[in-house]
mmCIF file of N, CA, C and O in Angstrom:
data_model
loop_
_atom_site.group_PDB
_atom_site.id
_atom_site.type_symbol
_atom_site.label_atom_id
_atom_site.label_comp_id
_atom_site.label_asym_id
_atom_site.label_seq_id
_atom_site.Cartn_x
_atom_site.Cartn_y
_atom_site.Cartn_z
ATOM 1 N N GLN A 5 -20.077 -20.435 -16.140
ATOM 2 C CA GLN A 5 -20.375 -20.705 -14.172
ATOM 3 C C GLN A 5 -18.768 -19.969 -14.030
ATOM 4 O O GLN A 5 -17.699 -20.764 -14.198
ATOM 5 N N VAL A 6 -18.937 -19.738 -12.606
ATOM 6 C CA VAL A 6 -17.475 -19.306 -12.061
ATOM 7 C C VAL A 6 -17.234 -20.679 -11.436
ATOM 8 O O VAL A 6 -17.927 -21.167 -10.458
ATOM 9 N N ASN A 7 -15.824 -20.996 -11.755
ATOM 10 C CA ASN A 7 -15.162 -22.190 -10.986
ATOM 11 C C ASN A 7 -14.396 -22.308 -9.734
ATOM 12 O O ASN A 7 -14.045 -20.876 -9.518
ATOM 13 N N GLY A 8 -14.287 -22.998 -9.102
ATOM 14 C CA GLY A 8 -13.138 -23.317 -8.169
ATOM 15 C C GLY A 8 -13.366 -22.252 -6.748
ATOM 16 O O GLY A 8 -14.153 -21.339 -6.723
ATOM 17 N N ALA A 9 -12.455 -22.388 -5.656
ATOM 18 C CA ALA A 9 -12.328 -21.541 -4.825
ATOM 19 C C ALA A 9 -12.025 -19.920 -4.933
ATOM 20 O O ALA A 9 -10.860 -19.816 -5.711
ATOM 21 N N TRP A 10 -12.346 -19.417 -4.134
ATOM 22 C CA TRP A 10 -12.426 -17.818 -4.194
ATOM 23 C C TRP A 10 -11.307 -17.323 -3.241
ATOM 24 O O TRP A 10 -10.733 -18.325 -2.264
ATOM 25 N N ARG A 11 -10.420 -16.387 -3.682
ATOM 26 C CA ARG A 11 -9.335 -15.844 -2.810
ATOM 27 C C ARG A 11 -9.854 -16.065 -1.293
ATOM 28 O O ARG A 11 -9.080 -16.388 -0.393
ATOM 29 N N SER A 12 -10.998 -15.345 -0.983
ATOM 30 C CA SER A 12 -11.721 -15.086 -0.137
ATOM 31 C C SER A 12 -13.477 -14.504 -0.320
ATOM 32 O O SER A 12 -13.386 -14.361 -0.917
ATOM 33 N N CYS A 13 -13.988 -15.178 1.265
ATOM 34 C CA CYS A 13 -15.268 -14.974 1.084
ATOM 35 C C CYS A 13 -16.393 -15.159 0.272
ATOM 36 O O CYS A 13 -17.306 -14.916 0.067
ATOM 37 N N GLY A 14 -15.905 -16.533 -0.243
ATOM 38 C CA GLY A 14 -16.663 -17.296 -1.341
ATOM 39 C C GLY A 14 -17.604 -17.592 -0.393
ATOM 40 O O GLY A 14 -18.188 -17.749 0.765
ATOM 41 N N GLN A 15 -18.753 -18.732 -1.297
ATOM 42 C CA GLN A 15 -19.806 -19.369 -0.652
ATOM 43 C C GLN A 15 -18.949 -20.023 0.775
ATOM 44 O O GLN A 15 -18.059 -20.625 0.544
ATOM 45 N N PRO A 16 -19.944 -20.177 2.333
ATOM 46 C CA PRO A 16 -19.155 -20.962 3.097
ATOM 47 C C PRO A 16 -19.271 -22.498 2.937
ATOM 48 O O PRO A 16 -20.079 -22.824 2.662
ATOM 49 N N GLU A 17 -18.388 -22.701 3.164
ATOM 50 C CA GLU A 17 -18.058 -24.259 2.987
ATOM 51 C C GLU A 17 -18.940 -25.041 4.441
ATOM 52 O O GLU A 17 -18.894 -24.044 5.430
ATOM 53 N N GLU A 18 -18.606 -26.317 4.549
ATOM 54 C CA GLU A 18 -19.504 -27.039 5.279
ATOM 55 C C GLU A 18 -18.843 -26.366 7.223
ATOM 56 O O GLU A 18 -19.992 -26.230 7.798
ATOM 57 N N ASN A 19 -17.885 -26.332 6.998
ATOM 58 C CA ASN A 19 -17.357 -26.202 8.509
ATOM 59 C C ASN A 19 -16.918 -24.391 8.957
ATOM 60 O O ASN A 19 -16.176 -24.062 10.013
ATOM 61 N N GLU A 20 -17.683 -23.542 7.510
ATOM 62 C CA GLU A 20 -17.243 -22.111 7.991
ATOM 63 C C GLU A 20 -18.395 -21.236 8.201
ATOM 64 O O GLU A 20 -19.657 -21.789 7.975
ATOM 65 N N ASP A 21 -18.304 -20.037 9.340
ATOM 66 C CA ASP A 21 -19.611 -19.350 9.234
ATOM 67 C C ASP A 21 -19.981 -18.565 8.410
ATOM 68 O O ASP A 21 -19.407 -18.178 7.303
ATOM 69 N N ASP A 22 -20.516 -17.150 8.408
ATOM 70 C CA ASP A 22 -20.923 -16.397 7.292
ATOM 71 C C ASP A 22 -20.050 -15.358 7.343
ATOM 72 O O ASP A 22 -19.958 -14.466 6.320
ATOM 73 N N PHE A 23 -19.221 -15.490 8.224
ATOM 74 C CA PHE A 23 -18.108 -14.030 8.298
ATOM 75 C C PHE A 23 -16.785 -14.516 7.868
ATOM 76 O O PHE A 23 -16.176 -15.884 7.666
ATOM 77 N N CYS A 24 -15.993 -13.647 7.069
ATOM 78 C CA CYS A 24 -14.370 -13.824 6.703
ATOM 79 C C CYS A 24 -13.647 -13.019 7.188
ATOM 80 O O CYS A 24 -14.261 -11.364 6.871
ATOM 81 N N ILE A 25 -12.591 -12.977 6.486
ATOM 82 C CA ILE A 25 -11.289 -12.072 5.991
ATOM 83 C C ILE A 25 -11.381 -11.913 4.850
ATOM 84 O O ILE A 25 -10.779 -12.505 4.003
ATOM 85 N N PHE A 26 -11.899 -10.875 4.422
ATOM 86 C CA PHE A 26 -11.917 -10.461 2.475
ATOM 87 C C PHE A 26 -10.163 -9.890 2.533
ATOM 88 O O PHE A 26 -9.692 -9.051 3.388
ATOM 89 N N GLN A 27 -9.480 -10.613 1.358
ATOM 90 C CA GLN A 27 -8.615 -9.794 0.912
ATOM 91 C C GLN A 27 -8.389 -8.849 -0.172
ATOM 92 O O GLN A 27 -9.178 -9.314 -1.134
ATOM 93 N N ARG A 28 -8.841 -7.576 0.280
ATOM 94 C CA ARG A 28 -8.954 -6.701 -1.014
ATOM 95 C C ARG A 28 -7.544 -6.351 -1.775
ATOM 96 O O ARG A 28 -6.729 -5.967 -1.029
ATOM 97 N N VAL A 29 -7.818 -6.369 -2.983
ATOM 98 C CA VAL A 29 -6.464 -6.357 -4.055
ATOM 99 C C VAL A 29 -6.448 -4.517 -4.166
ATOM 100 O O VAL A 29 -7.108 -3.878 -4.299
ATOM 101 N N ASN A 30 -4.996 -4.188 -3.926
ATOM 102 C CA ASN A 30 -4.534 -3.329 -4.123
ATOM 103 C C ASN A 30 -3.548 -3.082 -5.490
ATOM 104 O O ASN A 30 -2.676 -3.708 -4.885
ATOM 105 N N ARG A 31 -3.954 -2.040 -6.411
ATOM 106 C CA ARG A 31 -2.847 -2.121 -7.257
ATOM 107 C C ARG A 31 -1.687 -0.916 -6.863
ATOM 108 O O ARG A 31 -2.335 -0.221 -6.937
ATOM 109 N N LEU A 32 -0.754 -1.058 -7.044
ATOM 110 C CA LEU A 32 0.562 -0.360 -6.493
ATOM 111 C C LEU A 32 0.911 0.725 -7.710
ATOM 112 O O LEU A 32 0.513 0.112 -9.160
ATOM 113 N N GLU A 33 1.511 1.847 -7.681
ATOM 114 C CA GLU A 33 1.833 2.591 -8.692
ATOM 115 C C GLU A 33 2.773 1.842 -9.610
ATOM 116 O O GLU A 33 3.058 1.947 -11.078
ATOM 117 N N ASP A 34 3.586 0.723 -9.114
ATOM 118 C CA ASP A 34 4.383 0.068 -10.359
ATOM 119 C C ASP A 34 3.972 -1.213 -10.890
ATOM 120 O O ASP A 34 4.394 -1.894 -11.440
ATOM 121 N N ASP A 35 2.315 -1.007 -10.602
ATOM 122 C CA ASP A 35 1.480 -2.143 -11.336
ATOM 123 C C ASP A 35 1.577 -3.575 -10.442
ATOM 124 O O ASP A 35 1.123 -4.552 -11.113
ATOM 125 N N THR A 36 2.176 -3.503 -9.227
ATOM 126 C CA THR A 36 2.237 -4.836 -8.419
ATOM 127 C C THR A 36 0.937 -4.551 -7.755
ATOM 128 O O THR A 36 0.312 -3.631 -7.714
ATOM 129 N N GLN A 37 0.674 -5.820 -7.165
ATOM 130 C CA GLN A 37 -1.126 -5.864 -6.306
ATOM 131 C C GLN A 37 -0.148 -6.542 -4.962
ATOM 132 O O GLN A 37 0.377 -7.531 -5.047
ATOM 133 N N VAL A 38 -0.801 -5.917 -4.381
ATOM 134 C CA VAL A 38 -0.850 -6.189 -2.491
ATOM 135 C C VAL A 38 -2.085 -6.654 -2.390
ATOM 136 O O VAL A 38 -3.883 -5.885 -2.588
ATOM 137 N N TYR A 39 -2.292 -7.732 -1.232
ATOM 138 C CA TYR A 39 -3.460 -7.548 -0.771
ATOM 139 C C TYR A 39 -3.628 -7.419 0.566
ATOM 140 O O TYR A 39 -2.893 -7.287 1.683
ATOM 141 N N VAL A 40 -5.052 -6.698 1.010
ATOM 142 C CA VAL A 40 -5.137 -5.905 2.407
ATOM 143 C C VAL A 40 -6.067 -6.674 3.134
ATOM 144 O O VAL A 40 -7.214 -6.727 2.503
ATOM 145 N N PRO A 41 -5.726 -7.232 4.355
ATOM 146 C CA PRO A 41 -7.249 -7.975 4.952
ATOM 147 C C PRO A 41 -7.922 -7.587 5.623
ATOM 148 O O PRO A 41 -7.599 -6.545 6.044
ATOM 149 N N GLU A 42 -9.207 -7.341 5.187
ATOM 150 C CA GLU A 42 -10.285 -6.531 5.997
ATOM 151 C C GLU A 42 -11.345 -7.898 6.744
ATOM 152 O O GLU A 42 -12.350 -8.485 6.127
ATOM 153 N N PRO A 43 -11.127 -7.954 8.134
ATOM 154 C CA PRO A 43 -11.762 -8.891 8.948
ATOM 155 C C PRO A 43 -13.565 -8.750 8.930
ATOM 156 O O PRO A 43 -13.815 -7.263 8.774
ATOM 157 N N GLY A 44 -14.237 -9.423 9.166
ATOM 158 C CA GLY A 44 -15.916 -9.169 9.723
ATOM 159 C C GLY A 44 -16.695 -9.023 8.147
ATOM 160 O O GLY A 44 -17.716 -8.845 8.521
ATOM 161 N N ALA A 45 -16.001 -9.395 7.165
ATOM 162 C CA ALA A 45 -16.556 -9.459 6.018
ATOM 163 C C ALA A 45 -17.802 -10.522 5.769
ATOM 164 O O ALA A 45 -17.574 -11.303 6.571
ATOM 165 N N VAL A 46 -18.851 -10.440 5.315
ATOM 166 C CA VAL A 46 -19.799 -11.043 5.410
ATOM 167 C C VAL A 46 -19.547 -11.809 3.938
ATOM 168 O O VAL A 46 -19.403 -11.460 2.458
ATOM 169 N N ARG A 47 -19.640 -13.503 3.757
ATOM 170 C CA ARG A 47 -19.299 -14.139 2.659
ATOM 171 C C ARG A 47 -20.598 -14.013 1.815
ATOM 172 O O ARG A 47 -21.908 -13.594 2.011
ATOM 173 N N TRP A 48 -20.550 -14.212 0.534
ATOM 174 C CA TRP A 48 -21.339 -14.462 -0.913
ATOM 175 C C TRP A 48 -22.332 -16.114 -0.575
ATOM 176 O O TRP A 48 -21.452 -16.548 -0.037
ATOM 177 N N LEU A 49 -23.692 -15.712 -0.780
ATOM 178 C CA LEU A 49 -24.391 -17.149 -0.843
ATOM 179 C C LEU A 49 -24.345 -17.231 0.742
ATOM 180 O O LEU A 49 -24.783 -18.646 0.975
ATOM 181 N N SER A 50 -24.466 -16.731 1.598
ATOM 182 C CA SER A 50 -24.234 -16.739 3.310
ATOM 183 C C SER A 50 -25.952 -16.664 3.506
ATOM 184 O O SER A 50 -26.401 -16.191 2.626
ATOM 185 N N GLY A 51 -26.143 -16.804 4.757
ATOM 186 C CA GLY A 51 -27.348 -16.656 5.265
ATOM 187 C C GLY A 51 -27.834 -14.843 5.237
ATOM 188 O O GLY A 51 -28.937 -14.745 5.790
ATOM 189 N N PHE A 52 -26.854 -14.176 4.718
ATOM 190 C CA PHE A 52 -27.402 -12.943 5.317
ATOM 191 C C PHE A 52 -27.938 -12.359 3.838
ATOM 192 O O PHE A 52 -27.541 -12.950 3.234
ATOM 193 N N HIS A 53 -28.557 -11.133 4.031
ATOM 194 C CA HIS A 53 -29.253 -10.808 2.535
ATOM 195 C C HIS A 53 -27.937 -10.359 1.861
ATOM 196 O O HIS A 53 -27.102 -9.850 2.293
ATOM 197 N N GLU A 54 -28.169 -10.788 0.462
ATOM 198 C CA GLU A 54 -26.983 -10.148 -0.707
ATOM 199 C C GLU A 54 -26.623 -9.066 -0.671
ATOM 200 O O GLU A 54 -25.438 -8.744 -0.876
ATOM 201 N N CYS A 55 -27.045 -7.752 0.515
ATOM 202 C CA CYS A 55 -26.372 -6.507 0.598
ATOM 203 C C CYS A 55 -25.722 -6.689 1.236
ATOM 204 O O CYS A 55 -24.965 -5.209 1.552
ATOM 205 N N GLU A 56 -25.695 -7.546 2.084
ATOM 206 C CA GLU A 56 -24.520 -7.607 3.278
ATOM 207 C C GLU A 56 -23.673 -8.495 2.638
ATOM 208 O O GLU A 56 -22.437 -7.778 3.364
ATOM 209 N N TRP A 57 -23.324 -8.924 1.430
ATOM 210 C CA TRP A 57 -22.169 -9.527 0.976
ATOM 211 C C TRP A 57 -20.821 -8.510 0.519
ATOM 212 O O TRP A 57 -21.557 -7.505 0.178
ATOM 213 N N ILE A 58 -20.031 -9.196 0.820
ATOM 214 C CA ILE A 58 -18.670 -8.112 0.414
ATOM 215 C C ILE A 58 -18.841 -8.102 -0.958
ATOM 216 O O ILE A 58 -18.789 -9.044 -1.778
ATOM 217 N N GLY A 59 -18.724 -6.893 -1.340
ATOM 218 C CA GLY A 59 -18.204 -6.403 -3.037
ATOM 219 C C GLY A 59 -19.709 -6.602 -3.472
ATOM 220 O O GLY A 59 -19.762 -6.087 -4.950
ATOM 221 N N ASN A 60 -20.984 -6.601 -2.925
ATOM 222 C CA ASN A 60 -22.134 -6.488 -3.694
ATOM 223 C C ASN A 60 -22.412 -5.278 -3.084
ATOM 224 O O ASN A 60 -22.483 -4.669 -1.740
ATOM 225 N N GLN A 61 -23.070 -4.240 -3.947
ATOM 226 C CA GLN A 61 -23.561 -2.704 -3.774
ATOM 227 C C GLN A 61 -25.152 -2.894 -3.955
ATOM 228 O O GLN A 61 -25.322 -3.058 -5.100
ATOM 229 N N CYS A 62 -25.686 -2.244 -2.944
ATOM 230 C CA CYS A 62 -27.232 -2.200 -3.341
ATOM 231 C C CYS A 62 -27.660 -1.036 -3.143
ATOM 232 O O CYS A 62 -27.285 -0.102 -2.713
ATOM 233 N N ASP A 63 -28.899 -0.730 -3.823
ATOM 234 C CA ASP A 63 -29.331 0.465 -3.561
ATOM 235 C C ASP A 63 -30.561 0.873 -2.900
ATOM 236 O O ASP A 63 -30.452 -0.125 -1.814
ATOM 237 N N ASP A 64 -30.935 2.182 -2.735
ATOM 238 C CA ASP A 64 -31.823 2.249 -1.526
ATOM 239 C C ASP A 64 -33.244 1.218 -1.422
ATOM 240 O O ASP A 64 -33.586 0.676 -0.317
ATOM 241 N N LEU A 65 -33.816 0.136 -2.361
ATOM 242 C CA LEU A 65 -34.626 -0.752 -2.237
ATOM 243 C C LEU A 65 -33.972 -1.818 -2.113
ATOM 244 O O LEU A 65 -34.742 -3.103 -2.442
ATOM 245 N N LEU A 66 -32.837 -2.094 -1.673
ATOM 246 C CA LEU A 66 -32.216 -2.971 -1.215
ATOM 247 C C LEU A 66 -32.201 -4.196 -2.612
ATOM 248 O O LEU A 66 -32.167 -5.559 -2.597
ATOM 249 N N GLU A 67 -31.832 -3.917 -3.472
ATOM 250 C CA GLU A 67 -31.721 -4.515 -5.055
ATOM 251 C C GLU A 67 -30.327 -4.196 -5.129
ATOM 252 O O GLU A 67 -29.596 -3.045 -5.311
ATOM 253 N N THR A 68 -29.616 -5.458 -5.849
ATOM 254 C CA THR A 68 -28.275 -4.985 -6.354
ATOM 255 C C THR A 68 -27.960 -4.086 -7.473
ATOM 256 O O THR A 68 -28.550 -4.308 -8.535
ATOM 257 N N ALA A 69 -27.178 -3.190 -7.231
ATOM 258 C CA ALA A 69 -26.979 -2.021 -7.934
ATOM 259 C C ALA A 69 -25.308 -2.170 -8.625
ATOM 260 O O ALA A 69 -25.228 -1.526 -9.796
ATOM 261 N N GLY A 70 -24.375 -3.111 -8.191
ATOM 262 C CA GLY A 70 -22.662 -3.106 -8.566
ATOM 263 C C GLY A 70 -22.210 -4.358 -8.010
ATOM 264 O O GLY A 70 -22.778 -4.922 -6.936
ATOM 265 N N ILE A 71 -21.178 -4.707 -8.559
ATOM 266 C CA ILE A 71 -20.748 -6.045 -8.199
ATOM 267 C C ILE A 71 -19.344 -5.694 -8.066
ATOM 268 O O ILE A 71 -18.775 -5.219 -9.596
ATOM 269 N N GLU A 72 -18.326 -5.587 -7.420
ATOM 270 C CA GLU A 72 -16.760 -4.971 -7.203
ATOM 271 C C GLU A 72 -15.994 -6.708 -6.360
ATOM 272 O O GLU A 72 -16.259 -6.575 -5.260
ATOM 273 N N LEU A 73 -15.313 -7.277 -7.735
ATOM 274 C CA LEU A 73 -15.034 -8.565 -6.662
ATOM 275 C C LEU A 73 -13.522 -8.642 -7.197
ATOM 276 O O LEU A 73 -13.447 -9.393 -8.427
ATOM 277 N N TRP A 74 -12.429 -7.863 -7.166
ATOM 278 C CA TRP A 74 -11.598 -7.555 -7.998
ATOM 279 C C TRP A 74 -10.607 -8.581 -7.188
ATOM 280 O O TRP A 74 -10.731 -8.846 -5.908
ATOM 281 N N GLY A 75 -9.535 -9.556 -8.234
ATOM 282 C CA GLY A 75 -8.439 -10.144 -7.471
ATOM 283 C C GLY A 75 -9.136 -11.384 -6.682
ATOM 284 O O GLY A 75 -8.275 -11.285 -5.532
ATOM 285 N N GLN A 76 -10.271 -11.890 -6.727
ATOM 286 C CA GLN A 76 -10.585 -13.053 -6.005
ATOM 287 C C GLN A 76 -10.682 -14.224 -6.463
ATOM 288 O O GLN A 76 -11.091 -15.399 -6.148
ATOM 289 N N ASP A 77 -9.602 -14.316 -7.593
ATOM 290 C CA ASP A 77 -9.167 -15.586 -8.159
ATOM 291 C C ASP A 77 -10.477 -16.526 -8.827
ATOM 292 O O ASP A 77 -10.275 -17.595 -8.752
ATOM 293 N N LEU A 78 -11.202 -15.600 -9.478
ATOM 294 C CA LEU A 78 -12.808 -16.242 -9.913
ATOM 295 C C LEU A 78 -12.311 -16.735 -11.339
ATOM 296 O O LEU A 78 -11.568 -16.170 -11.810
ATOM 297 N N ALA A 79 -12.941 -17.942 -11.772
ATOM 298 C CA ALA A 79 -12.456 -18.534 -12.845
ATOM 299 C C ALA A 79 -13.751 -19.259 -13.551
ATOM 300 O O ALA A 79 -14.328 -19.249 -13.014
ATOM 301 N N GLY A 80 -13.287 -19.322 -14.792
ATOM 302 C CA GLY A 80 -14.381 -19.740 -15.550
ATOM 303 C C GLY A 80 -15.168 -18.858 -16.532
ATOM 304 O O GLY A 80 -14.434 -17.842 -16.876
ATOM 305 N N THR A 81 -16.416 -19.072 -16.597
ATOM 306 C CA THR A 81 -17.311 -17.957 -17.702
ATOM 307 C C THR A 81 -17.807 -16.691 -16.627
ATOM 308 O O THR A 81 -18.476 -17.416 -15.218
ATOM 309 N N ILE A 82 -18.148 -15.768 -17.095
ATOM 310 C CA ILE A 82 -19.166 -14.996 -16.817
ATOM 311 C C ILE A 82 -20.642 -15.482 -16.499
ATOM 312 O O ILE A 82 -20.711 -15.624 -17.507
ATOM 313 N N PRO A 83 -21.450 -15.299 -15.237
ATOM 314 C CA PRO A 83 -22.726 -16.046 -15.655
ATOM 315 C C PRO A 83 -23.731 -15.230 -16.065
ATOM 316 O O PRO A 83 -23.600 -13.905 -15.517
ATOM 317 N N SER A 84 -24.428 -15.737 -16.971
ATOM 318 C CA SER A 84 -25.254 -14.712 -17.808
ATOM 319 C C SER A 84 -26.538 -14.560 -16.853
ATOM 320 O O SER A 84 -27.478 -13.518 -17.103
ATOM 321 N N PHE A 85 -26.687 -15.094 -15.695
ATOM 322 C CA PHE A 85 -27.604 -15.121 -14.509
ATOM 323 C C PHE A 85 -27.561 -13.687 -14.026
ATOM 324 O O PHE A 85 -28.344 -13.061 -13.631
ATOM 325 N N LEU A 86 -26.682 -13.268 -14.307
ATOM 326 C CA LEU A 86 -26.047 -11.572 -13.764
ATOM 327 C C LEU A 86 -27.215 -10.467 -14.167
ATOM 328 O O LEU A 86 -27.402 -9.940 -13.726
ATOM 329 N N THR A 87 -27.528 -10.810 -15.600
ATOM 330 C CA THR A 87 -28.342 -10.204 -16.342
ATOM 331 C C THR A 87 -29.878 -10.060 -15.983
ATOM 332 O O THR A 87 -30.734 -9.119 -16.197
ATOM 333 N N GLU A 88 -30.015 -10.944 -14.680
ATOM 334 C CA GLU A 88 -31.171 -11.228 -13.924
ATOM 335 C C GLU A 88 -31.504 -9.888 -13.238
ATOM 336 O O GLU A 88 -32.613 -9.789 -12.550
ATOM 337 N N LEU A 89 -30.481 -9.665 -12.707
ATOM 338 C CA LEU A 89 -30.546 -8.440 -12.015
ATOM 339 C C LEU A 89 -30.762 -7.076 -12.509
ATOM 340 O O LEU A 89 -30.116 -5.942 -13.007
ATOM 341 N N SER A 90 -32.051 -6.880 -12.428
ATOM 342 C CA SER A 90 -32.593 -5.799 -13.528
ATOM 343 C C SER A 90 -32.082 -4.303 -13.072
ATOM 344 O O SER A 90 -32.605 -3.707 -13.908
ATOM 345 N N LEU A 91 -31.580 -4.190 -11.625
ATOM 346 C CA LEU A 91 -31.070 -2.658 -11.671
ATOM 347 C C LEU A 91 -29.361 -2.748 -11.566
ATOM 348 O O LEU A 91 -29.199 -2.081 -11.104
ATOM 349 N N LEU A 92 -28.931 -3.983 -12.136
ATOM 350 C CA LEU A 92 -27.566 -3.793 -11.716
ATOM 351 C C LEU A 92 -26.775 -2.271 -12.819
ATOM 352 O O LEU A 92 -27.307 -2.697 -14.239
ATOM 353 N N GLN A 93 -26.144 -1.523 -12.494
ATOM 354 C CA GLN A 93 -25.380 -0.703 -13.209
ATOM 355 C C GLN A 93 -23.927 -1.341 -13.729
ATOM 356 O O GLN A 93 -23.568 -0.528 -14.191
ATOM 357 N N SER A 94 -23.511 -1.299 -12.498
ATOM 358 C CA SER A 94 -21.941 -1.914 -12.842
ATOM 359 C C SER A 94 -21.323 -3.233 -12.169
ATOM 360 O O SER A 94 -21.876 -3.432 -11.003
ATOM 361 N N ILE A 95 -20.342 -3.843 -12.848
ATOM 362 C CA ILE A 95 -19.822 -4.875 -12.473
ATOM 363 C C ILE A 95 -18.676 -4.767 -12.730
ATOM 364 O O ILE A 95 -18.031 -4.174 -13.782
ATOM 365 N N SER A 96 -17.333 -4.935 -12.057
ATOM 366 C CA SER A 96 -15.954 -4.505 -11.732
ATOM 367 C C SER A 96 -15.454 -6.241 -11.263
ATOM 368 O O SER A 96 -15.100 -6.407 -10.272
ATOM 369 N N LEU A 97 -14.776 -6.918 -12.322
ATOM 370 C CA LEU A 97 -14.230 -8.053 -11.938
ATOM 371 C C LEU A 97 -12.883 -8.168 -12.311
ATOM 372 O O LEU A 97 -12.294 -9.287 -12.820
ATOM 373 N N ALA A 98 -12.169 -7.165 -12.190
ATOM 374 C CA ALA A 98 -10.522 -7.483 -12.745
ATOM 375 C C ALA A 98 -9.819 -8.031 -11.700
ATOM 376 O O ALA A 98 -9.917 -8.599 -10.446
ATOM 377 N N TYR A 99 -8.598 -8.447 -12.452
ATOM 378 C CA TYR A 99 -7.321 -9.291 -11.778
ATOM 379 C C TYR A 99 -8.077 -10.662 -11.507
ATOM 380 O O TYR A 99 -7.996 -11.384 -10.171
ATOM 381 N N ASN A 100 -9.263 -11.612 -12.007
ATOM 382 C CA ASN A 100 -9.627 -12.409 -12.038
ATOM 383 C C ASN A 100 -9.318 -13.369 -13.035
ATOM 384 O O ASN A 100 -8.120 -13.102 -13.666
ATOM 385 N N ASP A 101 -9.697 -14.739 -13.152
ATOM 386 C CA ASP A 101 -9.226 -15.460 -14.392
ATOM 387 C C ASP A 101 -10.528 -16.101 -15.099
ATOM 388 O O ASP A 101 -10.582 -17.102 -15.801
ATOM 389 N N PHE A 102 -11.509 -15.257 -15.650
ATOM 390 C CA PHE A 102 -12.237 -15.280 -16.427
ATOM 391 C C PHE A 102 -11.831 -15.976 -17.835
ATOM 392 O O PHE A 102 -10.793 -15.420 -18.592
ATOM 393 N N THR A 103 -12.512 -17.066 -18.534
ATOM 394 C CA THR A 103 -12.270 -17.563 -19.856
ATOM 395 C C THR A 103 -13.708 -17.316 -20.582
ATOM 396 O O THR A 103 -14.588 -16.966 -20.097
ATOM 397 N N GLY A 104 -13.638 -17.190 -21.862
ATOM 398 C CA GLY A 104 -14.639 -17.299 -22.784
ATOM 399 C C GLY A 104 -14.866 -15.771 -23.216
ATOM 400 O O GLY A 104 -14.003 -15.073 -22.662
ATOM 401 N N SER A 105 -16.272 -15.856 -23.820
ATOM 402 C CA SER A 105 -16.871 -14.702 -24.330
ATOM 403 C C SER A 105 -17.910 -13.896 -23.567
ATOM 404 O O SER A 105 -18.299 -14.929 -22.494
ATOM 405 N N LEU A 106 -18.032 -12.812 -23.426
ATOM 406 C CA LEU A 106 -19.107 -12.409 -22.469
ATOM 407 C C LEU A 106 -20.634 -12.886 -23.077
ATOM 408 O O LEU A 106 -21.076 -12.890 -24.021
ATOM 409 N N PRO A 107 -21.340 -13.369 -21.749
ATOM 410 C CA PRO A 107 -22.530 -13.909 -22.338
ATOM 411 C C PRO A 107 -23.350 -12.676 -23.473
ATOM 412 O O PRO A 107 -23.607 -11.699 -23.127
ATOM 413 N N THR A 108 -24.216 -12.876 -24.374
ATOM 414 C CA THR A 108 -24.609 -12.243 -25.025
ATOM 415 C C THR A 108 -25.836 -11.534 -24.272
ATOM 416 O O THR A 108 -26.280 -10.585 -25.074
ATOM 417 N N GLU A 109 -26.365 -12.158 -23.422
ATOM 418 C CA GLU A 109 -27.242 -11.436 -22.878
ATOM 419 C C GLU A 109 -27.002 -10.308 -22.206
ATOM 420 O O GLU A 109 -27.800 -9.350 -21.916
ATOM 421 N N PHE A 110 -25.823 -9.922 -22.223
ATOM 422 C CA PHE A 110 -25.445 -8.631 -21.375
ATOM 423 C C PHE A 110 -25.629 -7.333 -22.416
ATOM 424 O O PHE A 110 -25.907 -6.443 -21.958
ATOM 425 N N ALA A 111 -25.800 -7.830 -23.672
ATOM 426 C CA ALA A 111 -26.086 -6.780 -24.807
ATOM 427 C C ALA A 111 -27.504 -6.092 -24.652
ATOM 428 O O ALA A 111 -27.597 -4.813 -25.086
ATOM 429 N N SER A 112 -28.304 -6.737 -23.824
ATOM 430 C CA SER A 112 -29.544 -6.186 -23.740
ATOM 431 C C SER A 112 -30.203 -5.719 -22.384
ATOM 432 O O SER A 112 -30.851 -5.023 -22.313
ATOM 433 N N MET A 113 -29.183 -5.621 -21.930
ATOM 434 C CA MET A 113 -29.356 -4.605 -20.403
ATOM 435 C C MET A 113 -29.395 -3.250 -20.826
ATOM 436 O O MET A 113 -28.514 -2.846 -21.781
ATOM 437 N N ARG A 114 -30.039 -2.475 -20.014
ATOM 438 C CA ARG A 114 -30.160 -1.282 -20.095
ATOM 439 C C ARG A 114 -29.981 -0.559 -18.907
ATOM 440 O O ARG A 114 -29.866 -1.160 -17.459
#
């Protein structure tokens, strides 16, 4: 289960709306990271359809096909419920702080 606050654009808190300034990580040639603000992004787990959430990529049928959440300070274990996304083709979660093993359910994905 993913724990703690995201760097940007996680689930809205009580006094937050559905929009945020996404902090996109860019890796430079010298291997340092910088964050570039992208205003007007839609938060994860907001009132909008998940295809609108920043970092969620959907196909023509509005099903999640990819997740890209680099450098968002995500911690904990990678949730096994992601395997329930039957059309998921790619997950990119680099530069976060996950621990533990990849859930065994991922081995059965096609």
